[in-house]
PDB file of C-alpha atoms and ligand atoms in Angstrom:
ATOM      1  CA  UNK A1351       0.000   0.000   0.000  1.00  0.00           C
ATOM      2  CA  UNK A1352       0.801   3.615  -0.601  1.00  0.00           C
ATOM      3  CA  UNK A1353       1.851   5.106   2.295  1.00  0.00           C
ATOM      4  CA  UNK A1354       1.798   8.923   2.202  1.00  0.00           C
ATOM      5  CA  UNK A1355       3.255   9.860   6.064  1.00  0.00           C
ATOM      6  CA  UNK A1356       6.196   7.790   7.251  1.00  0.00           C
ATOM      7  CA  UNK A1357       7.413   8.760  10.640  1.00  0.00           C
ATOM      8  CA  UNK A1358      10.954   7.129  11.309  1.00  0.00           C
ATOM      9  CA  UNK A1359      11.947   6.686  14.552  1.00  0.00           C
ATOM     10  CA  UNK A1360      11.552  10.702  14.887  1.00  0.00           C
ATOM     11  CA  UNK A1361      12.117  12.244  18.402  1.00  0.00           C
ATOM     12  CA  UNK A1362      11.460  16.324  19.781  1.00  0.00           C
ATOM     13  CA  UNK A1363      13.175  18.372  21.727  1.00  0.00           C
ATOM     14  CA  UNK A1364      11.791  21.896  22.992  1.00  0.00           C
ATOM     15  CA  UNK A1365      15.009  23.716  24.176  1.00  0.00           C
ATOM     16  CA  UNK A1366      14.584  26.748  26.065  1.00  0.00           C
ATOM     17  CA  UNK A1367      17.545  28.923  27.579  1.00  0.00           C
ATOM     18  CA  UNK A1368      17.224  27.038  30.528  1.00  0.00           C
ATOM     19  CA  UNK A1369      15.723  23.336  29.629  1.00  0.00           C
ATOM     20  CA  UNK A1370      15.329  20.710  27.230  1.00  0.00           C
ATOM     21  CA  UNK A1371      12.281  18.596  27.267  1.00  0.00           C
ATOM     22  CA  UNK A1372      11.511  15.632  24.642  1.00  0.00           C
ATOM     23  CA  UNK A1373       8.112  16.008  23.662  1.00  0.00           C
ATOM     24  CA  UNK A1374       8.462  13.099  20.891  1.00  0.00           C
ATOM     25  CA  UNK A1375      10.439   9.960  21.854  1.00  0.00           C
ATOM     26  CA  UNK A1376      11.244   7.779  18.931  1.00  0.00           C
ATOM     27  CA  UNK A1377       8.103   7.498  17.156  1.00  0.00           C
ATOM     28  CA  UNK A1378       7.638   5.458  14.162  1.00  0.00           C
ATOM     29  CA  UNK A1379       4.302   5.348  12.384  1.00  0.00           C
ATOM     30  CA  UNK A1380       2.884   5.414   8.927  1.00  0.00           C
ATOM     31  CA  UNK A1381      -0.471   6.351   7.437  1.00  0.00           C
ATOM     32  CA  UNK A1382      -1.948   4.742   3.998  1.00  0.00           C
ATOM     33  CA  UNK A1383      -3.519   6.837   1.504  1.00  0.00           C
ATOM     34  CA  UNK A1384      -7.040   7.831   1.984  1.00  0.00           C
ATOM     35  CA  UNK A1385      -6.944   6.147   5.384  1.00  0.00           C
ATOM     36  CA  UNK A1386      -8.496   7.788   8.502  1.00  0.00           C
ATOM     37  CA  UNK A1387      -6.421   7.793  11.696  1.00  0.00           C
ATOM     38  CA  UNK A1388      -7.354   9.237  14.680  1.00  0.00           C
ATOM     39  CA  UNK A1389      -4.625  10.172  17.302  1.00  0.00           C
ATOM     40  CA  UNK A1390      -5.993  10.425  21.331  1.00  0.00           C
ATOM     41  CA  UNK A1391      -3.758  10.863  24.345  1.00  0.00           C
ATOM     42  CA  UNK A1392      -3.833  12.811  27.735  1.00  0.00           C
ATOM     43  CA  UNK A1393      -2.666  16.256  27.192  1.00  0.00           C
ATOM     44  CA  UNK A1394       0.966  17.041  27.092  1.00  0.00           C
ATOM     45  CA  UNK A1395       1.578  13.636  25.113  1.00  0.00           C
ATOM     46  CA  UNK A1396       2.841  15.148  22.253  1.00  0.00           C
ATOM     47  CA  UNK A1397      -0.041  15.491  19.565  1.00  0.00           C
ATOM     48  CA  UNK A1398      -0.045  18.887  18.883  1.00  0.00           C
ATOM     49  CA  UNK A1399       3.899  18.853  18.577  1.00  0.00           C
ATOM     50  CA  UNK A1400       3.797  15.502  15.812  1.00  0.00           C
ATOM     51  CA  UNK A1401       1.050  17.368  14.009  1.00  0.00           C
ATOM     52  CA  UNK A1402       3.201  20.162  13.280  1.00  0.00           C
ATOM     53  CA  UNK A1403       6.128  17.926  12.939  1.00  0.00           C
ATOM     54  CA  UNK A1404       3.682  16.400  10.106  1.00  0.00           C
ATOM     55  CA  UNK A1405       3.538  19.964   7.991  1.00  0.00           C
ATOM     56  CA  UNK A1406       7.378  20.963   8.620  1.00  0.00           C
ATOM     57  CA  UNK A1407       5.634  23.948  11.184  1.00  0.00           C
ATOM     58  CA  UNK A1408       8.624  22.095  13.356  1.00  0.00           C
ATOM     59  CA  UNK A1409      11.229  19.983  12.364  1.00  0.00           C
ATOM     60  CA  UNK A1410      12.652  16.765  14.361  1.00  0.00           C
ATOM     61  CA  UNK A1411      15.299  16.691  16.407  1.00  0.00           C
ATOM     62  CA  UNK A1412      16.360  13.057  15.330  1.00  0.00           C
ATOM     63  CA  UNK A1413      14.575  10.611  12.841  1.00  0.00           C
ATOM     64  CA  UNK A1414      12.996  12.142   9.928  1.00  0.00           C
ATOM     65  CA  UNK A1415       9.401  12.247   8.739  1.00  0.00           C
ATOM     66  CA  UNK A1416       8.707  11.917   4.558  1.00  0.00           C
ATOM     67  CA  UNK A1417       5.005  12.851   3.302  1.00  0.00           C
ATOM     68  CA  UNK A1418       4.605  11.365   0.044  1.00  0.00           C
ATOM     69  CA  UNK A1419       8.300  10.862  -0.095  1.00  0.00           C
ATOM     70  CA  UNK A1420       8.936  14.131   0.744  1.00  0.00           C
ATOM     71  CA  UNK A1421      11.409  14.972   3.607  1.00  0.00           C
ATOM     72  CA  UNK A1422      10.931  17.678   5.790  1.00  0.00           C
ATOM     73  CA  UNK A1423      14.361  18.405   6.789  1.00  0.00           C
ATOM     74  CA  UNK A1424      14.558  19.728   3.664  1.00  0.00           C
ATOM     75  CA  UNK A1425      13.726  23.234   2.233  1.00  0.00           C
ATOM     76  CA  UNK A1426      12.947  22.977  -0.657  1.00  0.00           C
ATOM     77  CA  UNK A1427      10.029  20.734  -0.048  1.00  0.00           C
ATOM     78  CA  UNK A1428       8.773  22.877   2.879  1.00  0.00           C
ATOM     79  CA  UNK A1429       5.600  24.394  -0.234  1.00  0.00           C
ATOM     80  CA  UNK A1430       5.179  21.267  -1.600  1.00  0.00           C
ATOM     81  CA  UNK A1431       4.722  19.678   1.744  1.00  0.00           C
ATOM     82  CA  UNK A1432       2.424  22.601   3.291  1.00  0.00           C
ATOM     83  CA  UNK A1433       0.476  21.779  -0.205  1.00  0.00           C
ATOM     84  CA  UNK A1434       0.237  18.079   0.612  1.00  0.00           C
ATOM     85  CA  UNK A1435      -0.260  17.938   4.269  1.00  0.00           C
ATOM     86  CA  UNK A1436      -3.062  21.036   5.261  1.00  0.00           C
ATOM     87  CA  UNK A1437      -3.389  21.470   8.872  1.00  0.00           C
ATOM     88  CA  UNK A1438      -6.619  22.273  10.788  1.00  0.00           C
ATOM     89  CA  UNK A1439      -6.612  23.943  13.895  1.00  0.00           C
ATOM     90  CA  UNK A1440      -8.717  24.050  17.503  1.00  0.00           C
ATOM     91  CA  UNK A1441      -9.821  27.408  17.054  1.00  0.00           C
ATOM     92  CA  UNK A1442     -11.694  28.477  14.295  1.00  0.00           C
ATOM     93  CA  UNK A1443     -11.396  32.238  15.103  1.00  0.00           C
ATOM     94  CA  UNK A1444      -7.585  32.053  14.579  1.00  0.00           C
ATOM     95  CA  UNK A1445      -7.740  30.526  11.203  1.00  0.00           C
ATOM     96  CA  UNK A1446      -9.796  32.877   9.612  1.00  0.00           C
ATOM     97  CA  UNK A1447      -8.526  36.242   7.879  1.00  0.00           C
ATOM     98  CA  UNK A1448     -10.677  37.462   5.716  1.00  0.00           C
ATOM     99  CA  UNK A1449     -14.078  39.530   6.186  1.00  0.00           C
ATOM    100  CA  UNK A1450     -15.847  37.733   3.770  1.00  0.00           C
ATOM    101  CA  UNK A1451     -16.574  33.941   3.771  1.00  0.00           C
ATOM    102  CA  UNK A1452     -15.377  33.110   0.162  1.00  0.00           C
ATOM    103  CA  UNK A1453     -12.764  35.689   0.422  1.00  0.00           C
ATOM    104  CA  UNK A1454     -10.881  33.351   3.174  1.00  0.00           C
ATOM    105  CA  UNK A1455     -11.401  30.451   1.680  1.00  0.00           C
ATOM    106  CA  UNK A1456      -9.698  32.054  -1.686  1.00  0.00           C
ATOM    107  CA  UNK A1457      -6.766  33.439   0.730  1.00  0.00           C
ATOM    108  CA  UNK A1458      -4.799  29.896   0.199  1.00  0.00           C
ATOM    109  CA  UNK A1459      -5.120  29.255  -3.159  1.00  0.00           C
ATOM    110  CA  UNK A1460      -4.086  33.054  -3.831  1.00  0.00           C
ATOM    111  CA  UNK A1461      -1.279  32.424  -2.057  1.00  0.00           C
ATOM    112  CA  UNK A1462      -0.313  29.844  -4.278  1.00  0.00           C
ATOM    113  CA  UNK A1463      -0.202  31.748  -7.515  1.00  0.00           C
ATOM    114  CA  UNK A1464      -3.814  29.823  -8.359  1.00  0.00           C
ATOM    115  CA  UNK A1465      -4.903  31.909 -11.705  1.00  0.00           C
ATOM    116  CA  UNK A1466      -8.248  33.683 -10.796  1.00  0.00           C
ATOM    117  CA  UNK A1467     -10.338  31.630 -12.857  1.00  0.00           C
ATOM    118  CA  UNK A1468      -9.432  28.471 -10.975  1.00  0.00           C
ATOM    119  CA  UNK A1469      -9.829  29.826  -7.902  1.00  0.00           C
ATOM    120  CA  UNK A1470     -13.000  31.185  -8.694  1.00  0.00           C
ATOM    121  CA  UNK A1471     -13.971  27.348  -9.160  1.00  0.00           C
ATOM    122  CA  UNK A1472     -11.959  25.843  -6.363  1.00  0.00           C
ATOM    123  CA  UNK A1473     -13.375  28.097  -3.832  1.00  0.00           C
ATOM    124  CA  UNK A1474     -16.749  26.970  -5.540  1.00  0.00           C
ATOM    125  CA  UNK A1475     -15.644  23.656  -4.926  1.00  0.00           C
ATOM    126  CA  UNK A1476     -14.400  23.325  -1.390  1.00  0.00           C
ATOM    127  CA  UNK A1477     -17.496  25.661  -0.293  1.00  0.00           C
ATOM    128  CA  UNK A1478     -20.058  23.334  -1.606  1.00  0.00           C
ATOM    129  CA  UNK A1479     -17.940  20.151   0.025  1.00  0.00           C
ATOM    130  CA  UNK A1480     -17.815  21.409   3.362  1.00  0.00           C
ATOM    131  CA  UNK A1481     -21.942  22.538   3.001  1.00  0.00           C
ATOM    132  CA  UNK A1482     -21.109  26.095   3.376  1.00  0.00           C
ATOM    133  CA  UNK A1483     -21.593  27.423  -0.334  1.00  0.00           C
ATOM    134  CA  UNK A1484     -25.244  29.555   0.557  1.00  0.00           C
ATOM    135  CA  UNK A1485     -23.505  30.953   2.829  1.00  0.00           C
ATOM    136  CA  UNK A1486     -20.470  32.352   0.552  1.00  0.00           C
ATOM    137  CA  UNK A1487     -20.826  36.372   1.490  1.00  0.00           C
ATOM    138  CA  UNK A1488     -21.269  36.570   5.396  1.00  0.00           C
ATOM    139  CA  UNK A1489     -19.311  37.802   7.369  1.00  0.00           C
ATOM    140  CA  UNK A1490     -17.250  34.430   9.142  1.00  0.00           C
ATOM    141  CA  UNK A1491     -17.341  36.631  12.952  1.00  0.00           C
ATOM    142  CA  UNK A1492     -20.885  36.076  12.615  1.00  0.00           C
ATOM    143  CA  UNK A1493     -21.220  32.513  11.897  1.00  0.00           C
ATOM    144  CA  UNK A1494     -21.567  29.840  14.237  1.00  0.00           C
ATOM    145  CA  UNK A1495     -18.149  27.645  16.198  1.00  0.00           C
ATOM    146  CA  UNK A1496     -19.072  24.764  13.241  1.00  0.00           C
ATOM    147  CA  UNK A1497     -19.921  26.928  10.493  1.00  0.00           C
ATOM    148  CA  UNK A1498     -16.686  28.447  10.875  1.00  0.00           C
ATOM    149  CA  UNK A1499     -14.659  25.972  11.331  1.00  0.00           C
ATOM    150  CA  UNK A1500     -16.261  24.727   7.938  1.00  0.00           C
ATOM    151  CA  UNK A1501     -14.896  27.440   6.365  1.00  0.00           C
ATOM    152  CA  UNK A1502     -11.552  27.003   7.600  1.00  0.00           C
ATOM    153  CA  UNK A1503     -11.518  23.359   6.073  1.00  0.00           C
ATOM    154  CA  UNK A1504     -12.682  24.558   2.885  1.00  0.00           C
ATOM    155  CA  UNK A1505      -9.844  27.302   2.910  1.00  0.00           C
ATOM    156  CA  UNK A1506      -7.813  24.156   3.702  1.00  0.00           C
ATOM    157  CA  UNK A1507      -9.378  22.205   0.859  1.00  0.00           C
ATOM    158  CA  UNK A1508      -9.361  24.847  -1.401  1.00  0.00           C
ATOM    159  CA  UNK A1509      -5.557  24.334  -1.749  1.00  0.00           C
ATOM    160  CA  UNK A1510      -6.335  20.652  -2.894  1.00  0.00           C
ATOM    161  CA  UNK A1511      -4.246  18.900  -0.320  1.00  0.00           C
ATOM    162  CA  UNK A1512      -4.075  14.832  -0.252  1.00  0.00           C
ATOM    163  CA  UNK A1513      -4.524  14.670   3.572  1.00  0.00           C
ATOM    164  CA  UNK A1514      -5.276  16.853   6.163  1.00  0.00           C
ATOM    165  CA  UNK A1515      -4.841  16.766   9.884  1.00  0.00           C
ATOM    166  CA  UNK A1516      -7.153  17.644  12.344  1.00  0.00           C
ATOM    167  CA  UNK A1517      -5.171  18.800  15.890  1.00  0.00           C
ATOM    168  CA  UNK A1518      -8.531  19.027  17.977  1.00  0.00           C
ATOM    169  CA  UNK A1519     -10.748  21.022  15.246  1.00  0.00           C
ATOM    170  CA  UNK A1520     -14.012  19.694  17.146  1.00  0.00           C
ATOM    171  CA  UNK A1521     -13.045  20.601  20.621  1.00  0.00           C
ATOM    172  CA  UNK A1522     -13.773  24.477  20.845  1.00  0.00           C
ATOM    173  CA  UNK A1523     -17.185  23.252  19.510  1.00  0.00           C
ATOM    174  CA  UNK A1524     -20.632  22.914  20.722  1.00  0.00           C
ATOM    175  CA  UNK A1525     -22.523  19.484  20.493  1.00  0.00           C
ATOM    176  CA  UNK A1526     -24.031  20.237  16.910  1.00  0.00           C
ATOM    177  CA  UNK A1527     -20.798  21.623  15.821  1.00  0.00           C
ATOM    178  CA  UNK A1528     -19.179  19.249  16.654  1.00  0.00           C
ATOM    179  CA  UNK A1529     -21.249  16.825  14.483  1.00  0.00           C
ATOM    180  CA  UNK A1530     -21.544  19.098  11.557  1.00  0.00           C
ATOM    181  CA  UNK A1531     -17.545  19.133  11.803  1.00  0.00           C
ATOM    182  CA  UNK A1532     -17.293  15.210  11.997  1.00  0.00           C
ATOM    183  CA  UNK A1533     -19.964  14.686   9.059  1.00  0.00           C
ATOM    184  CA  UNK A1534     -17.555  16.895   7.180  1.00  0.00           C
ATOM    185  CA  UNK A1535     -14.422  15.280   7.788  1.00  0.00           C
ATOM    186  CA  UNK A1536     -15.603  11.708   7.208  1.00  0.00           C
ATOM    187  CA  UNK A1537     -17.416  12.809   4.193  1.00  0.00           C
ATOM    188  CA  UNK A1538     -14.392  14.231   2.643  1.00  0.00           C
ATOM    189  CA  UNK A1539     -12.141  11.130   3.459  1.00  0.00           C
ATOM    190  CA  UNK A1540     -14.786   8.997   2.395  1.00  0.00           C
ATOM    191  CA  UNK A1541     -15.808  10.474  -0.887  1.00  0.00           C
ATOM    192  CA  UNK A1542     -13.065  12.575  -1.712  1.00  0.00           C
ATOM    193  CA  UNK A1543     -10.397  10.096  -0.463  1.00  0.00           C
ATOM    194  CA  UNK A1544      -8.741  12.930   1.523  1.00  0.00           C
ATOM    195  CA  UNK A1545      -6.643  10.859   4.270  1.00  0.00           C
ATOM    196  CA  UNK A1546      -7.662  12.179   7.717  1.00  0.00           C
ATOM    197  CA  UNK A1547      -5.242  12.467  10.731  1.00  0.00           C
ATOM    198  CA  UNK A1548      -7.595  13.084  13.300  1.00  0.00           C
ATOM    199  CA  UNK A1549      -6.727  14.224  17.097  1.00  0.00           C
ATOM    200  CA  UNK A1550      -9.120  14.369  19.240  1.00  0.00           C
ATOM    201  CA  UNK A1551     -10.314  13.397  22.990  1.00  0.00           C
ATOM    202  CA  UNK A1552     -13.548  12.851  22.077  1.00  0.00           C
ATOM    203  CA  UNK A1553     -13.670   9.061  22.567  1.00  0.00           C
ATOM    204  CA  UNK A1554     -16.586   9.079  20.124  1.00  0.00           C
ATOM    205  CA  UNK A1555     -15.029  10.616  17.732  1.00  0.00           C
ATOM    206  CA  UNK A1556     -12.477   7.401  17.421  1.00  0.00           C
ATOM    207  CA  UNK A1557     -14.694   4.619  17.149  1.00  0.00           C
ATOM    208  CA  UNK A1558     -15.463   5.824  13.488  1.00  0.00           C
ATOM    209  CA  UNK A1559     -11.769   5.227  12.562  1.00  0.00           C
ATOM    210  CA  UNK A1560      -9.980   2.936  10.797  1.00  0.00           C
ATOM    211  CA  UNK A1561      -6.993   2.783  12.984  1.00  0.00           C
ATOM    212  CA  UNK A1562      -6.286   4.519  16.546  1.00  0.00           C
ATOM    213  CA  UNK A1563      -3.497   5.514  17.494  1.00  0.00           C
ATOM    214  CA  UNK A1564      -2.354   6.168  21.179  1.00  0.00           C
ATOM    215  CA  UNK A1565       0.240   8.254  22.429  1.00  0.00           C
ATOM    216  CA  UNK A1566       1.811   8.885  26.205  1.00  0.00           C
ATOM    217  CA  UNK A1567       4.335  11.053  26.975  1.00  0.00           C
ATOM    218  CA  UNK A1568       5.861  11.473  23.504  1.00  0.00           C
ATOM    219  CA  UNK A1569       5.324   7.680  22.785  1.00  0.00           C
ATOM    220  CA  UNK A1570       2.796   5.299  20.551  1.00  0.00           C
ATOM    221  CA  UNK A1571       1.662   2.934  23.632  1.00  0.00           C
ATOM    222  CA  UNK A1572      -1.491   1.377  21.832  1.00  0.00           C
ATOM    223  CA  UNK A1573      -2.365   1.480  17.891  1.00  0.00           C
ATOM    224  CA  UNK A1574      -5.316  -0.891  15.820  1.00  0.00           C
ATOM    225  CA  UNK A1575      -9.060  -0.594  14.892  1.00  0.00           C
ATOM    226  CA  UNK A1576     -11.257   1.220  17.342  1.00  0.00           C
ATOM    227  CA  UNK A1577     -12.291  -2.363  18.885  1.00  0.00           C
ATOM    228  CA  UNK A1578      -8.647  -3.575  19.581  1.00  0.00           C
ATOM    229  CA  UNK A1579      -7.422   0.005  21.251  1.00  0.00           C
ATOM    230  CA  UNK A1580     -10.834   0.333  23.591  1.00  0.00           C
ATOM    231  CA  UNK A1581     -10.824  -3.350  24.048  1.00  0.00           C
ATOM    232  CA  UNK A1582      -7.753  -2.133  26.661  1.00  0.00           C
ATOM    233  CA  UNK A1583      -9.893  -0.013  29.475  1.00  0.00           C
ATOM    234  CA  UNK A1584      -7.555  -0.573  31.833  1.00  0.00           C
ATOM    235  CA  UNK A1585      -4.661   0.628  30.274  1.00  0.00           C
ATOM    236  CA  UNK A1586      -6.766   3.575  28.856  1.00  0.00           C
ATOM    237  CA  UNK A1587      -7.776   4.542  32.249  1.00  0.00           C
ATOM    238  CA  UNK A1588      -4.304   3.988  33.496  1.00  0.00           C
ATOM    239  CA  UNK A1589      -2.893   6.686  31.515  1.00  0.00           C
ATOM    240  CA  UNK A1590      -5.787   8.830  32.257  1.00  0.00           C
ATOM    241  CA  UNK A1591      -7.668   8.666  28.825  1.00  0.00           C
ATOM    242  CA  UNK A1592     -11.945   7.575  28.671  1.00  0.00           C
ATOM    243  CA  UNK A1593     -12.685   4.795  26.579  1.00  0.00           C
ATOM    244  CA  UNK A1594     -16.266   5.121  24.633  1.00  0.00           C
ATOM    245  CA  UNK A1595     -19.870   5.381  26.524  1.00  0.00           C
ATOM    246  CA  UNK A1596     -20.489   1.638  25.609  1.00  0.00           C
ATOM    247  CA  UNK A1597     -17.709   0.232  26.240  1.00  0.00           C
ATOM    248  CA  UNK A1598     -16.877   1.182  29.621  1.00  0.00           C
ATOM    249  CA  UNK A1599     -20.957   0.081  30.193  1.00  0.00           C
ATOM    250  CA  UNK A1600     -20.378  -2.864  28.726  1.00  0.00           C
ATOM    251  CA  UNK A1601     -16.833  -3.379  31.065  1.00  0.00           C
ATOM    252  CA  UNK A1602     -19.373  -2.929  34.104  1.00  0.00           C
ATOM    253  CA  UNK A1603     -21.705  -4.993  33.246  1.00  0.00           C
ATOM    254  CA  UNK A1604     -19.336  -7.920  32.333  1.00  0.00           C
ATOM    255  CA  UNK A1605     -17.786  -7.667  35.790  1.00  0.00           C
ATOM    256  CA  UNK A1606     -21.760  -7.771  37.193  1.00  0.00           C
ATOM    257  CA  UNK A1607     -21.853 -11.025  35.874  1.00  0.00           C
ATOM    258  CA  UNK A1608     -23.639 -10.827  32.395  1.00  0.00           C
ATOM    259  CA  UNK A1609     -22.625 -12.626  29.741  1.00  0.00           C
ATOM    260  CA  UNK A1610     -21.764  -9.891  26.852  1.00  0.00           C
ATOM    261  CA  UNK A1611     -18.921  -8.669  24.463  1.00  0.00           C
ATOM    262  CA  UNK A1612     -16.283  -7.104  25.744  1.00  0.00           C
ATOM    263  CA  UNK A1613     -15.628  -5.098  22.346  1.00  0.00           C
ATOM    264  CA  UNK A1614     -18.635  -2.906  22.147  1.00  0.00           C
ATOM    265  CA  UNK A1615     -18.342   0.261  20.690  1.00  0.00           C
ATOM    266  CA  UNK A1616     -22.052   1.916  19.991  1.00  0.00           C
ATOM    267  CA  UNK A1617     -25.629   2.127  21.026  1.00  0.00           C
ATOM    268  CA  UNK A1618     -26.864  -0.222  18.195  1.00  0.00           C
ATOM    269  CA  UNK A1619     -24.282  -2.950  19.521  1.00  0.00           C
ATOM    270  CA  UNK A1620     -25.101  -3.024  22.297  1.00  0.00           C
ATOM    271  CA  UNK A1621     -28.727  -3.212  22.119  1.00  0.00           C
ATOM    272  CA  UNK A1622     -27.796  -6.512  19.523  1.00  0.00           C
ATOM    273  CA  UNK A1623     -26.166  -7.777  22.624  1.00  0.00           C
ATOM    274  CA  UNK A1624     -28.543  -6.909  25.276  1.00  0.00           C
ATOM    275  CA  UNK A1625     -31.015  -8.343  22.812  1.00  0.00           C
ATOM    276  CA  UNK A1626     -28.987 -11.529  22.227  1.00  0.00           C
ATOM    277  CA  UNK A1627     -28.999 -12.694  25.792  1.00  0.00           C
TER     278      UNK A1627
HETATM  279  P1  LIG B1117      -0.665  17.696  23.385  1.00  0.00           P
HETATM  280  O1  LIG B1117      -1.018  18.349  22.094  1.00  0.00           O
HETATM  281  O2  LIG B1117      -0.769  16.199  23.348  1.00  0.00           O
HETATM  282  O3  LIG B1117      -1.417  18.255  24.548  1.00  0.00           O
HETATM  283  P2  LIG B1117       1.891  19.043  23.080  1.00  0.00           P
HETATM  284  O4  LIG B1117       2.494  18.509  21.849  1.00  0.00           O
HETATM  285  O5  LIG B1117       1.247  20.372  23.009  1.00  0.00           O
HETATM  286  O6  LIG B1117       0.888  17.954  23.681  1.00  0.00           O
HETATM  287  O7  LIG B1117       2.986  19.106  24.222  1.00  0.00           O
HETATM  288  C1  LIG B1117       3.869  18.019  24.497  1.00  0.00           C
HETATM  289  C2  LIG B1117       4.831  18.427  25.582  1.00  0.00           C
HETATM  290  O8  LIG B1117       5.703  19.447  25.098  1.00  0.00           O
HETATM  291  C3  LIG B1117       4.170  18.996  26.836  1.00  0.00           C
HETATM  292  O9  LIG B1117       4.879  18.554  27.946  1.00  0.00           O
HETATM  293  C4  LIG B1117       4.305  20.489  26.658  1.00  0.00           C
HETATM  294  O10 LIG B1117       4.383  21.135  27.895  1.00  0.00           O
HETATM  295  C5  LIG B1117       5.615  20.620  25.901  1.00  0.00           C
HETATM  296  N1  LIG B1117       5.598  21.788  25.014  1.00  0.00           N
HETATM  297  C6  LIG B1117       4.679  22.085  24.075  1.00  0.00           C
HETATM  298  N2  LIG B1117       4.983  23.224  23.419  1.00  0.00           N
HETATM  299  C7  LIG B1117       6.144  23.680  23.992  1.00  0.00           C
HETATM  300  C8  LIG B1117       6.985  24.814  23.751  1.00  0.00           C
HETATM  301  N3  LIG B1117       6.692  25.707  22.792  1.00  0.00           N
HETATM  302  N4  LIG B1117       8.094  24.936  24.516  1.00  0.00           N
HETATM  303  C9  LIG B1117       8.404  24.012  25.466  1.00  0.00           C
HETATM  304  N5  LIG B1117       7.657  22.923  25.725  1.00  0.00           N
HETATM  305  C10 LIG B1117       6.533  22.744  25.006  1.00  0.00           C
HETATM  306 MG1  LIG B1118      -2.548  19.700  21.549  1.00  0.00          MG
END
């Protein structure tokens, strides 16, 4: 398979006048193409610093990282790699520039040297695929936390980037933004086969992926489908991390005494079990 992020044995180190603290400790992990991946750990375990290491924003200290071959220890990929890799922040309000919804989602592209005429289409393009288009000429200050942070993705998407990575783009969000947000993103790595990096500690959030990926203090500690990372509530809990509504039920009333899976990820599983017995 295609694998378009390779992260070899990469570690990093913040160094301040006084300090030096490893944020990343020899991390090796790859994603496939048009795969989704969603990245949970406690805070302070080093997401937000690999998800910049991921778009060159930092650079490692040892190991290297390549997306789509691409190395980002060096320069001259650093556009090409931005291009490739778009990035998705926590808050919206931070991401947006312009006064004008389609304006800001043009402001990429623009900066790309896009001719007008294309950009004219792409911003067409992404506004429609994140289910923003009627709203193309408000003002983004008075939109809502999801709506916004809609329009950031389609500025994101607007540069046509082959994956794009989510560092906690649901959690300034209400409930309903939160699912308008996650409709988006699945729809666009499901239909548009944009692979996903998705962090997030919305347990929720990560039974909907196709692989989870753990990480503690700088380190991968658990990785596999939703059902073989929550299967582990002990070790979750351990390192201070939730495991999904279901499961944990479904861990309490396995140790009552009843008789069900341990694996249970959603509602509708576990009324098949409940119903099973
Ligand atoms: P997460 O996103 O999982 O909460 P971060 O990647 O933000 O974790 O932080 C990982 C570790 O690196 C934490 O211990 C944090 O305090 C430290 N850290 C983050 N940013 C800096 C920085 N700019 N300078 C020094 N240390 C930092
Ligand atoms: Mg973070």
């Amino acid at each position: 398979m295609d694998k378009i992020v390779k992260v070899n044995n990469m570690s990093f180190e913040y160094i301040t006048d006084e300090s030096a603290h490893k944020a990343i400790d020899e991390l090796s992990l790859e994603v496939e193409k048009g795969e989704f991946v969603v990245i949970i750990g406690h805070n302070g375990s080093g997401k937000s610093t690999l998800s910049k290491n991921l778009n060159a924003i930092l650079l490692p200290s040892e190991g290297s990282i390549l997306i789509d071959d691409l190395d980002t220890r060096e320069e001259k990929n650093l556009w090409e790699i931005r291009q490739t890799a778009g990035m998705v922040f926590q808050n919206p309000d931070n991401q947006i520039v312009a006064t004008v919804v389609e304006e800001d989602v043009a402001f990429g592209p623009e900066n790309l040297g896009v001719e007008p005429k294309e950009i004219r289409k792409r911003v067409e393009e992404a506004l429609k695929s994140v289910g923003m288009y009627e709203l193309k000429d408000r003002q983004p200050h008075l939109l809502s936390g999801g709506q916004k942070q809609r329009v950031a993705i389609a500025g994101i998407i607007a540069m046509k980037p082959k994956c794009i990575i989510f560092d906690e783009a649901t959690a300034m969000l209400d409930p309903s933004g939160r699912k308008e947000v996650m409709k988006t993103i699945k729809r666009l790595n499901k239909e548009e086969n944009i692979t996903t990096i998705h962090i997030t500690h919305f347990m929720e959030e990560a039974v909907e992926a196709d692989r989870v990926i753990v990480l503690e203090k700088g380190k991968k500690v658990l990785e596999g489908t939703p059902r073989e990372v929550f299967k582990k509530i002990d070790m979750l809990k351990n390192i201070g991390l939730d495991v999904p509504c279901m499961t944990e039920l479904s861990g309490m009333l396995i140790k009552s005494g009843l008789e069900i899976s341990s694996d249970i990820l959603t509602v509708d599983e576990m009324v098949m079990e409940l119903c099973r017995l």
